[in-house]
């Protein structure tokens, strides 16, 4: 009986649905308020339509594109209704929210309002795009529906571009509301049927009316609870968007999001601005409302193709990429990080790094130019020579390398002082620059040596007039301190390709020719010729063997102890030896000069430094007494561009306490470029490394510079120690150096102590530390280990 009654009720409900208007089934005021809140919260349009696609609510946040154009014409309005109707039917068929493209090409989504399995209406949302609009497409469509194409295209550009994920999230929210409406509508139909039956039985019983009232109250409570839940969800969504917007707006870095524009082959060719943050506007001076919707090429028509290509690599591979970009129109440098947050999208973070980059440029200029004359230094000259060789091969032209050395320059320093010598070198640099062509390269490589590169030499005979002009320019009388001084120079010339095929050979042969010229007398220019090559051949052979030796690690370190006043070992000096597979042990005096000249000293020096630091750390880990490790830096090594980086990495990798490392440079190396030396030594000291000035006393240090150098130790040259036994002057010089060092509060190390007389003399003068064969000859690591173990016993 009960089932029969239930069937009758369901049949009544279905009949009620078919003849009941949508506006009579749902709370239009509630739905209108939800639509408005939803549109305001997520920034998307929304409307509810009936089965024919006609709206039953007022449109919420409709775009100007739809309201003022698409739906104003009979054709456009009809197509809109048809799109909405089909969207609702598809949603009803699948039972899920449907995201579809309307007839005008915008992205809409539909959530069905169902009643007892039948579609009674649809909640629609959208009027958005996921990619920038194609103008031609909308011009055609404007003509079809009868609106002005230009206005129609401008209107569609205002349509918001949203990611697919955000569209799906919004569609799900509408689906939740539609389900709620469906349930509520069904309850209302049920209630209406109950009310109808209750009216018939009103006179028979009051209990039916009470039941109807209770069901109605329950439905109202359920609807109110559903509304509160939806309101909470909308608030949470708005708060999430506000947090994202706050983060986006308050970033220090500039940010821009683009759509990737590709050509027919799929290659990225441009990028359309989708959004920018306030930092972008502040750093670039470009306003978002002026550039959104435009492309990078439209905003920066003169942008270098290099940057579009770099962006293209990121867009194609999806791999993030960092770069430094110079914006010519702004005159600023930016550190840019480009990446693809999602397919089809391209984003850049950037930060103004102009001051840091200019500082880097200044430091780089200092690294590749002579501090005194501002001429290219040896490293830059060598780079330009190598590039010139490539051009010479391609053009079948000759080039010449000229080595120039001032005659008797030491006499200038000794008689007039080093300041005068520096002034003369600056004058010579200017004279050389003014006497040569703009494309010629003049470099100062140290001391009074200059190198000149001449390109585009058609005939060797063309070189002579140039060298004569150089000599005339250099040998003009030099006025200094109201006196005239005569200057002469010696030149050596090597020519590509007859005298050599690569940079190193040409430099060596020009150098050899220059020294041959000096043998002939001041003011000579000597061209390289074959019989000068014997020494060069030996150097080349030695260089080749050295390269193999470095690759195969044929070297070994010996260590000579350094002892304090009481004879205790306080440190060791690392000394390299070459274990030649054919010639046995080769002392450093035979291969170090060749390594210096060839530049291999840099790699060899790095190997020595790394090996010595690892050994010092091993002794420390083995529990042996703590000692210092002293390592020599050659002239070339000291001036290499990445010296500080190499030292820092070596210390970090070895784990050695930097205060246990002593780096030794000769007095002559230190004085070659006092300002550079001071900068490097100060940096090393800030790292904790100690500095020793080696071979002190045989150079030409100025006391002023000596006081400026951040030096910890002075090493008295062995020649002064050896003279203690034979010449009174030797003892006097040693005594003077010790006195000077004590006054400057330096630790003094005496090298080459070999006799008891020398030892007693140094002890009498209270020399801090000593080193020499009287204590120990250089030993391999195992020998030093034994000595240190002896100290523990």
PDB file of N, CA and C in Angstrom, residues 220-303:
ATOM      1  N   UNK A 220      14.047  24.384   4.411  1.00  0.00           N
ATOM      2  CA  UNK A 220      14.598  25.724   4.582  1.00  0.00           C
ATOM      3  C   UNK A 220      15.912  25.689   5.363  1.00  0.00           C
ATOM      4  N   UNK A 221      15.969  24.872   6.406  1.00  0.00           N
ATOM      5  CA  UNK A 221      17.207  24.765   7.190  1.00  0.00           C
ATOM      6  C   UNK A 221      18.344  24.211   6.341  1.00  0.00           C
ATOM      7  N   UNK A 222      18.003  23.183   5.529  1.00  0.00           N
ATOM      8  CA  UNK A 222      19.032  22.582   4.673  1.00  0.00           C
ATOM      9  C   UNK A 222      19.555  23.606   3.663  1.00  0.00           C
ATOM     10  N   UNK A 223      18.643  24.346   3.072  1.00  0.00           N
ATOM     11  CA  UNK A 223      19.038  25.343   2.082  1.00  0.00           C
ATOM     12  C   UNK A 223      19.896  26.436   2.729  1.00  0.00           C
ATOM     13  N   UNK A 224      19.490  26.843   3.956  1.00  0.00           N
ATOM     14  CA  UNK A 224      20.260  27.872   4.658  1.00  0.00           C
ATOM     15  C   UNK A 224      21.678  27.384   4.974  1.00  0.00           C
ATOM     16  N   UNK A 225      21.786  26.095   5.370  1.00  0.00           N
ATOM     17  CA  UNK A 225      23.110  25.539   5.670  1.00  0.00           C
ATOM     18  C   UNK A 225      23.976  25.456   4.411  1.00  0.00           C
ATOM     19  N   UNK A 226      23.324  25.036   3.299  1.00  0.00           N
ATOM     20  CA  UNK A 226      24.070  24.976   2.041  1.00  0.00           C
ATOM     21  C   UNK A 226      24.551  26.362   1.618  1.00  0.00           C
ATOM     22  N   UNK A 227      23.724  27.339   1.833  1.00  0.00           N
ATOM     23  CA  UNK A 227      24.114  28.708   1.491  1.00  0.00           C
ATOM     24  C   UNK A 227      25.310  29.159   2.332  1.00  0.00           C
ATOM     25  N   UNK A 228      25.270  28.850   3.620  1.00  0.00           N
ATOM     26  CA  UNK A 228      26.390  29.229   4.494  1.00  0.00           C
ATOM     27  C   UNK A 228      27.684  28.550   4.051  1.00  0.00           C
ATOM     28  N   UNK A 229      27.575  27.260   3.672  1.00  0.00           N
ATOM     29  CA  UNK A 229      28.769  26.542   3.202  1.00  0.00           C
ATOM     30  C   UNK A 229      29.339  27.175   1.942  1.00  0.00           C
ATOM     31  N   UNK A 230      28.463  27.504   1.009  1.00  0.00           N
ATOM     32  CA  UNK A 230      28.921  28.147  -0.228  1.00  0.00           C
ATOM     33  C   UNK A 230      29.546  29.501   0.061  1.00  0.00           C
ATOM     34  N   UNK A 231      28.971  30.211   1.004  1.00  0.00           N
ATOM     35  CA  UNK A 231      29.510  31.526   1.360  1.00  0.00           C
ATOM     36  C   UNK A 231      30.920  31.394   1.947  1.00  0.00           C
ATOM     37  N   UNK A 232      31.117  30.369   2.796  1.00  0.00           N
ATOM     38  CA  UNK A 232      32.435  30.129   3.363  1.00  0.00           C
ATOM     39  C   UNK A 232      33.453  29.781   2.268  1.00  0.00           C
ATOM     40  N   UNK A 233      32.996  28.944   1.294  1.00  0.00           N
ATOM     41  CA  UNK A 233      33.889  28.585   0.192  1.00  0.00           C
ATOM     42  C   UNK A 233      34.269  29.814  -0.629  1.00  0.00           C
ATOM     43  N   UNK A 234      33.318  30.696  -0.852  1.00  0.00           N
ATOM     44  CA  UNK A 234      33.598  31.906  -1.620  1.00  0.00           C
ATOM     45  C   UNK A 234      34.575  32.803  -0.863  1.00  0.00           C
ATOM     46  N   UNK A 235      34.393  32.901   0.470  1.00  0.00           N
ATOM     47  CA  UNK A 235      35.304  33.718   1.284  1.00  0.00           C
ATOM     48  C   UNK A 235      36.720  33.143   1.245  1.00  0.00           C
ATOM     49  N   UNK A 236      36.828  31.806   1.367  1.00  0.00           N
ATOM     50  CA  UNK A 236      38.154  31.158   1.328  1.00  0.00           C
ATOM     51  C   UNK A 236      38.834  31.392  -0.017  1.00  0.00           C
ATOM     52  N   UNK A 237      38.016  31.307  -1.095  1.00  0.00           N
ATOM     53  CA  UNK A 237      38.582  31.540  -2.435  1.00  0.00           C
ATOM     54  C   UNK A 237      39.073  32.976  -2.569  1.00  0.00           C
ATOM     55  N   UNK A 238      38.313  33.914  -2.045  1.00  0.00           N
ATOM     56  CA  UNK A 238      38.707  35.324  -2.132  1.00  0.00           C
ATOM     57  C   UNK A 238      39.969  35.582  -1.304  1.00  0.00           C
ATOM     58  N   UNK A 239      40.050  34.974  -0.104  1.00  0.00           N
ATOM     59  CA  UNK A 239      41.248  35.153   0.727  1.00  0.00           C
ATOM     60  C   UNK A 239      42.482  34.582   0.051  1.00  0.00           C
ATOM     61  N   UNK A 240      42.327  33.428  -0.603  1.00  0.00           N
ATOM     62  CA  UNK A 240      43.458  32.827  -1.322  1.00  0.00           C
ATOM     63  C   UNK A 240      43.939  33.748  -2.433  1.00  0.00           C
ATOM     64  N   UNK A 241      42.975  34.321  -3.172  1.00  0.00           N
ATOM     65  CA  UNK A 241      43.348  35.234  -4.246  1.00  0.00           C
ATOM     66  C   UNK A 241      44.021  36.487  -3.694  1.00  0.00           C
ATOM     67  N   UNK A 242      43.548  36.970  -2.538  1.00  0.00           N
ATOM     68  CA  UNK A 242      44.156  38.158  -1.943  1.00  0.00           C
ATOM     69  C   UNK A 242      45.598  37.888  -1.496  1.00  0.00           C
ATOM     70  N   UNK A 243      45.832  36.663  -0.937  1.00  0.00           N
ATOM     71  CA  UNK A 243      47.203  36.326  -0.520  1.00  0.00           C
ATOM     72  C   UNK A 243      48.129  36.267  -1.724  1.00  0.00           C
ATOM     73  N   UNK A 244      47.639  35.638  -2.803  1.00  0.00           N
ATOM     74  CA  UNK A 244      48.459  35.579  -4.029  1.00  0.00           C
ATOM     75  C   UNK A 244      48.733  36.983  -4.574  1.00  0.00           C
ATOM     76  N   UNK A 245      47.694  37.816  -4.606  1.00  0.00           N
ATOM     77  CA  UNK A 245      47.863  39.167  -5.132  1.00  0.00           C
ATOM     78  C   UNK A 245      48.821  39.976  -4.267  1.00  0.00           C
ATOM     79  N   UNK A 246      48.735  39.806  -2.933  1.00  0.00           N
ATOM     80  CA  UNK A 246      49.658  40.515  -2.041  1.00  0.00           C
ATOM     81  C   UNK A 246      51.102  40.104  -2.289  1.00  0.00           C
ATOM     82  N   UNK A 247      51.319  38.779  -2.427  1.00  0.00           N
ATOM     83  CA  UNK A 247      52.665  38.285  -2.725  1.00  0.00           C
ATOM     84  C   UNK A 247      53.146  38.822  -4.068  1.00  0.00           C
ATOM     85  N   UNK A 248      52.274  38.787  -5.060  1.00  0.00           N
ATOM     86  CA  UNK A 248      52.618  39.244  -6.416  1.00  0.00           C
ATOM     87  C   UNK A 248      52.957  40.734  -6.411  1.00  0.00           C
ATOM     88  N   UNK A 249      52.148  41.515  -5.666  1.00  0.00           N
ATOM     89  CA  UNK A 249      52.331  42.961  -5.680  1.00  0.00           C
ATOM     90  C   UNK A 249      53.525  43.425  -4.862  1.00  0.00           C
ATOM     91  N   UNK A 250      53.959  42.624  -3.885  1.00  0.00           N
ATOM     92  CA  UNK A 250      55.016  43.084  -2.983  1.00  0.00           C
ATOM     93  C   UNK A 250      56.364  42.414  -3.218  1.00  0.00           C
ATOM     94  N   UNK A 251      56.483  41.673  -4.309  1.00  0.00           N
ATOM     95  CA  UNK A 251      57.775  41.073  -4.649  1.00  0.00           C
ATOM     96  C   UNK A 251      58.807  42.163  -4.925  1.00  0.00           C
ATOM     97  N   UNK A 252      60.061  41.928  -4.476  1.00  0.00           N
ATOM     98  CA  UNK A 252      61.156  42.855  -4.791  1.00  0.00           C
ATOM     99  C   UNK A 252      61.556  42.707  -6.247  1.00  0.00           C
ATOM    100  N   UNK A 253      61.559  41.482  -6.723  1.00  0.00           N
ATOM    101  CA  UNK A 253      61.920  41.219  -8.116  1.00  0.00           C
ATOM    102  C   UNK A 253      60.781  41.620  -9.042  1.00  0.00           C
ATOM    103  N   UNK A 254      61.157  42.106 -10.215  1.00  0.00           N
ATOM    104  CA  UNK A 254      60.160  42.332 -11.244  1.00  0.00           C
ATOM    105  C   UNK A 254      59.686  40.989 -11.794  1.00  0.00           C
ATOM    106  N   UNK A 255      58.416  40.938 -12.194  1.00  0.00           N
ATOM    107  CA  UNK A 255      57.858  39.695 -12.724  1.00  0.00           C
ATOM    108  C   UNK A 255      56.957  40.027 -13.907  1.00  0.00           C
ATOM    109  N   UNK A 256      57.076  39.215 -14.949  1.00  0.00           N
ATOM    110  CA  UNK A 256      56.195  39.354 -16.106  1.00  0.00           C
ATOM    111  C   UNK A 256      55.830  37.967 -16.617  1.00  0.00           C
ATOM    112  N   UNK A 257      54.539  37.793 -16.918  1.00  0.00           N
ATOM    113  CA  UNK A 257      54.048  36.530 -17.478  1.00  0.00           C
ATOM    114  C   UNK A 257      53.612  36.783 -18.914  1.00  0.00           C
ATOM    115  N   UNK A 258      54.020  35.882 -19.812  1.00  0.00           N
ATOM    116  CA  UNK A 258      53.725  36.056 -21.229  1.00  0.00           C
ATOM    117  C   UNK A 258      53.058  34.805 -21.795  1.00  0.00           C
ATOM    118  N   UNK A 259      52.337  35.028 -22.890  1.00  0.00           N
ATOM    119  CA  UNK A 259      51.943  33.938 -23.776  1.00  0.00           C
ATOM    120  C   UNK A 259      53.040  33.759 -24.808  1.00  0.00           C
ATOM    121  N   UNK A 260      53.360  32.519 -25.140  1.00  0.00           N
ATOM    122  CA  UNK A 260      54.381  32.250 -26.151  1.00  0.00           C
ATOM    123  C   UNK A 260      53.721  32.294 -27.531  1.00  0.00           C
ATOM    124  N   UNK A 261      54.294  33.083 -28.440  1.00  0.00           N
ATOM    125  CA  UNK A 261      53.800  33.179 -29.820  1.00  0.00           C
ATOM    126  C   UNK A 261      54.783  32.438 -30.713  1.00  0.00           C
ATOM    127  N   UNK A 262      54.288  31.453 -31.459  1.00  0.00           N
ATOM    128  CA  UNK A 262      55.143  30.626 -32.313  1.00  0.00           C
ATOM    129  C   UNK A 262      54.816  30.869 -33.779  1.00  0.00           C
ATOM    130  N   UNK A 263      55.815  30.587 -34.637  1.00  0.00           N
ATOM    131  CA  UNK A 263      55.569  30.648 -36.075  1.00  0.00           C
ATOM    132  C   UNK A 263      54.946  29.328 -36.538  1.00  0.00           C
ATOM    133  N   UNK A 264      54.803  29.180 -37.844  1.00  0.00           N
ATOM    134  CA  UNK A 264      54.129  27.996 -38.371  1.00  0.00           C
ATOM    135  C   UNK A 264      54.864  26.697 -38.045  1.00  0.00           C
ATOM    136  N   UNK A 265      56.194  26.807 -37.871  1.00  0.00           N
ATOM    137  CA  UNK A 265      56.973  25.604 -37.567  1.00  0.00           C
ATOM    138  C   UNK A 265      56.966  25.259 -36.085  1.00  0.00           C
ATOM    139  N   UNK A 266      56.323  26.108 -35.269  1.00  0.00           N
ATOM    140  CA  UNK A 266      56.299  25.860 -33.829  1.00  0.00           C
ATOM    141  C   UNK A 266      57.446  26.510 -33.088  1.00  0.00           C
ATOM    142  N   UNK A 267      58.259  27.315 -33.777  1.00  0.00           N
ATOM    143  CA  UNK A 267      59.389  27.992 -33.131  1.00  0.00           C
ATOM    144  C   UNK A 267      58.904  29.267 -32.452  1.00  0.00           C
ATOM    145  N   UNK A 268      59.239  29.451 -31.166  1.00  0.00           N
ATOM    146  CA  UNK A 268      58.840  30.688 -30.476  1.00  0.00           C
ATOM    147  C   UNK A 268      59.503  31.903 -31.120  1.00  0.00           C
ATOM    148  N   UNK A 269      58.687  32.916 -31.438  1.00  0.00           N
ATOM    149  CA  UNK A 269      59.218  34.117 -32.095  1.00  0.00           C
ATOM    150  C   UNK A 269      58.894  35.391 -31.327  1.00  0.00           C
ATOM    151  N   UNK A 270      57.934  35.357 -30.413  1.00  0.00           N
ATOM    152  CA  UNK A 270      57.602  36.553 -29.643  1.00  0.00           C
ATOM    153  C   UNK A 270      56.819  36.136 -28.406  1.00  0.00           C
ATOM    154  N   UNK A 271      56.559  37.109 -27.529  1.00  0.00           N
ATOM    155  CA  UNK A 271      55.948  36.797 -26.241  1.00  0.00           C
ATOM    156  C   UNK A 271      54.995  37.932 -25.883  1.00  0.00           C
ATOM    157  N   UNK A 272      53.714  37.582 -25.622  1.00  0.00           N
ATOM    158  CA  UNK A 272      52.697  38.592 -25.343  1.00  0.00           C
ATOM    159  C   UNK A 272      52.535  38.760 -23.834  1.00  0.00           C
ATOM    160  N   UNK A 273      52.556  40.013 -23.373  1.00  0.00           N
ATOM    161  CA  UNK A 273      52.435  40.303 -21.953  1.00  0.00           C
ATOM    162  C   UNK A 273      51.031  39.953 -21.460  1.00  0.00           C
ATOM    163  N   UNK A 274      50.966  39.138 -20.400  1.00  0.00           N
ATOM    164  CA  UNK A 274      49.694  38.789 -19.762  1.00  0.00           C
ATOM    165  C   UNK A 274      49.514  39.514 -18.436  1.00  0.00           C
ATOM    166  N   UNK A 275      50.586  39.595 -17.651  1.00  0.00           N
ATOM    167  CA  UNK A 275      50.511  40.295 -16.374  1.00  0.00           C
ATOM    168  C   UNK A 275      51.910  40.711 -15.935  1.00  0.00           C
ATOM    169  N   UNK A 276      51.963  41.824 -15.200  1.00  0.00           N
ATOM    170  CA  UNK A 276      53.221  42.306 -14.619  1.00  0.00           C
ATOM    171  C   UNK A 276      52.930  42.790 -13.208  1.00  0.00           C
ATOM    172  N   UNK A 277      53.941  42.776 -12.353  1.00  0.00           N
ATOM    173  CA  UNK A 277      53.739  43.238 -10.981  1.00  0.00           C
ATOM    174  C   UNK A 277      54.271  44.671 -10.813  1.00  0.00           C
ATOM    175  N   UNK A 278      53.982  45.318  -9.677  1.00  0.00           N
ATOM    176  CA  UNK A 278      54.454  46.701  -9.469  1.00  0.00           C
ATOM    177  C   UNK A 278      55.970  46.830  -9.557  1.00  0.00           C
ATOM    178  N   UNK A 279      56.716  45.799  -9.117  1.00  0.00           N
ATOM    179  CA  UNK A 279      58.176  45.884  -9.204  1.00  0.00           C
ATOM    180  C   UNK A 279      58.628  45.968 -10.661  1.00  0.00           C
ATOM    181  N   UNK A 280      57.926  45.261 -11.552  1.00  0.00           N
ATOM    182  CA  UNK A 280      58.230  45.363 -12.985  1.00  0.00           C
ATOM    183  C   UNK A 280      58.068  46.803 -13.455  1.00  0.00           C
ATOM    184  N   UNK A 281      56.962  47.424 -13.064  1.00  0.00           N
ATOM    185  CA  UNK A 281      56.716  48.806 -13.483  1.00  0.00           C
ATOM    186  C   UNK A 281      57.768  49.748 -12.914  1.00  0.00           C
ATOM    187  N   UNK A 282      58.158  49.507 -11.646  1.00  0.00           N
ATOM    188  CA  UNK A 282      59.158  50.379 -11.001  1.00  0.00           C
ATOM    189  C   UNK A 282      60.525  50.240 -11.646  1.00  0.00           C
ATOM    190  N   UNK A 283      60.916  49.008 -11.955  1.00  0.00           N
ATOM    191  CA  UNK A 283      62.257  48.777 -12.480  1.00  0.00           C
ATOM    192  C   UNK A 283      62.390  49.159 -13.947  1.00  0.00           C
ATOM    193  N   UNK A 284      61.310  49.031 -14.712  1.00  0.00           N
ATOM    194  CA  UNK A 284      61.400  49.289 -16.154  1.00  0.00           C
ATOM    195  C   UNK A 284      60.814  50.630 -16.567  1.00  0.00           C
ATOM    196  N   UNK A 285      59.977  51.216 -15.699  1.00  0.00           N
ATOM    197  CA  UNK A 285      59.303  52.454 -16.090  1.00  0.00           C
ATOM    198  C   UNK A 285      58.131  52.226 -17.016  1.00  0.00           C
ATOM    199  N   UNK A 286      57.774  50.969 -17.288  1.00  0.00           N
ATOM    200  CA  UNK A 286      56.652  50.631 -18.166  1.00  0.00           C
ATOM    201  C   UNK A 286      55.411  50.338 -17.320  1.00  0.00           C
ATOM    202  N   UNK A 287      54.274  50.896 -17.699  1.00  0.00           N
ATOM    203  CA  UNK A 287      53.040  50.703 -16.974  1.00  0.00           C
ATOM    204  C   UNK A 287      52.279  49.497 -17.536  1.00  0.00           C
ATOM    205  N   UNK A 288      51.756  48.682 -16.609  1.00  0.00           N
ATOM    206  CA  UNK A 288      51.080  47.468 -17.030  1.00  0.00           C
ATOM    207  C   UNK A 288      49.908  47.727 -17.954  1.00  0.00           C
ATOM    208  N   UNK A 289      49.122  48.781 -17.668  1.00  0.00           N
ATOM    209  CA  UNK A 289      47.949  49.028 -18.509  1.00  0.00           C
ATOM    210  C   UNK A 289      48.317  49.460 -19.921  1.00  0.00           C
ATOM    211  N   UNK A 290      49.587  49.820 -20.127  1.00  0.00           N
ATOM    212  CA  UNK A 290      50.039  50.229 -21.456  1.00  0.00           C
ATOM    213  C   UNK A 290      50.622  49.074 -22.269  1.00  0.00           C
ATOM    214  N   UNK A 291      51.039  48.009 -21.593  1.00  0.00           N
ATOM    215  CA  UNK A 291      51.735  46.944 -22.314  1.00  0.00           C
ATOM    216  C   UNK A 291      51.011  45.607 -22.310  1.00  0.00           C
ATOM    217  N   UNK A 292      50.053  45.410 -21.390  1.00  0.00           N
ATOM    218  CA  UNK A 292      49.358  44.123 -21.355  1.00  0.00           C
ATOM    219  C   UNK A 292      48.613  43.902 -22.675  1.00  0.00           C
ATOM    220  N   UNK A 293      48.759  42.706 -23.221  1.00  0.00           N
ATOM    221  CA  UNK A 293      48.172  42.380 -24.509  1.00  0.00           C
ATOM    222  C   UNK A 293      49.109  42.643 -25.674  1.00  0.00           C
ATOM    223  N   UNK A 294      50.197  43.383 -25.416  1.00  0.00           N
ATOM    224  CA  UNK A 294      51.179  43.640 -26.466  1.00  0.00           C
ATOM    225  C   UNK A 294      52.337  42.659 -26.342  1.00  0.00           C
ATOM    226  N   UNK A 295      53.139  42.573 -27.402  1.00  0.00           N
ATOM    227  CA  UNK A 295      54.247  41.629 -27.400  1.00  0.00           C
ATOM    228  C   UNK A 295      55.540  42.315 -27.030  1.00  0.00           C
ATOM    229  N   UNK A 296      56.550  41.495 -26.700  1.00  0.00           N
ATOM    230  CA  UNK A 296      57.875  42.019 -26.367  1.00  0.00           C
ATOM    231  C   UNK A 296      58.440  42.817 -27.535  1.00  0.00           C
ATOM    232  N   UNK A 297      58.261  42.316 -28.768  1.00  0.00           N
ATOM    233  CA  UNK A 297      58.782  43.015 -29.941  1.00  0.00           C
ATOM    234  C   UNK A 297      58.061  44.340 -30.171  1.00  0.00           C
ATOM    235  N   UNK A 298      56.799  44.412 -29.800  1.00  0.00           N
ATOM    236  CA  UNK A 298      56.078  45.679 -29.926  1.00  0.00           C
ATOM    237  C   UNK A 298      56.573  46.698 -28.914  1.00  0.00           C
ATOM    238  N   UNK A 299      56.875  46.246 -27.704  1.00  0.00           N
ATOM    239  CA  UNK A 299      57.349  47.160 -26.662  1.00  0.00           C
ATOM    240  C   UNK A 299      58.821  47.503 -26.878  1.00  0.00           C
ATOM    241  N   UNK A 300      59.610  46.503 -27.299  1.00  0.00           N
ATOM    242  CA  UNK A 300      61.051  46.700 -27.518  1.00  0.00           C
ATOM    243  C   UNK A 300      61.387  46.342 -28.969  1.00  0.00           C
ATOM    244  N   UNK A 301      61.028  47.178 -29.921  1.00  0.00           N
ATOM    245  CA  UNK A 301      61.261  46.816 -31.334  1.00  0.00           C
ATOM    246  C   UNK A 301      62.735  46.665 -31.690  1.00  0.00           C
ATOM    247  N   UNK A 302      63.614  47.290 -30.898  1.00  0.00           N
ATOM    248  CA  UNK A 302      65.053  47.223 -31.201  1.00  0.00           C
ATOM    249  C   UNK A 302      65.790  46.213 -30.327  1.00  0.00           C
ATOM    250  N   UNK A 303      65.042  45.327 -29.707  1.00  0.00           N
ATOM    251  CA  UNK A 303      65.693  44.345 -28.841  1.00  0.00           C
ATOM    252  C   UNK A 303      66.635  43.471 -29.664  1.00  0.00           C
TER     253      UNK A 303
END
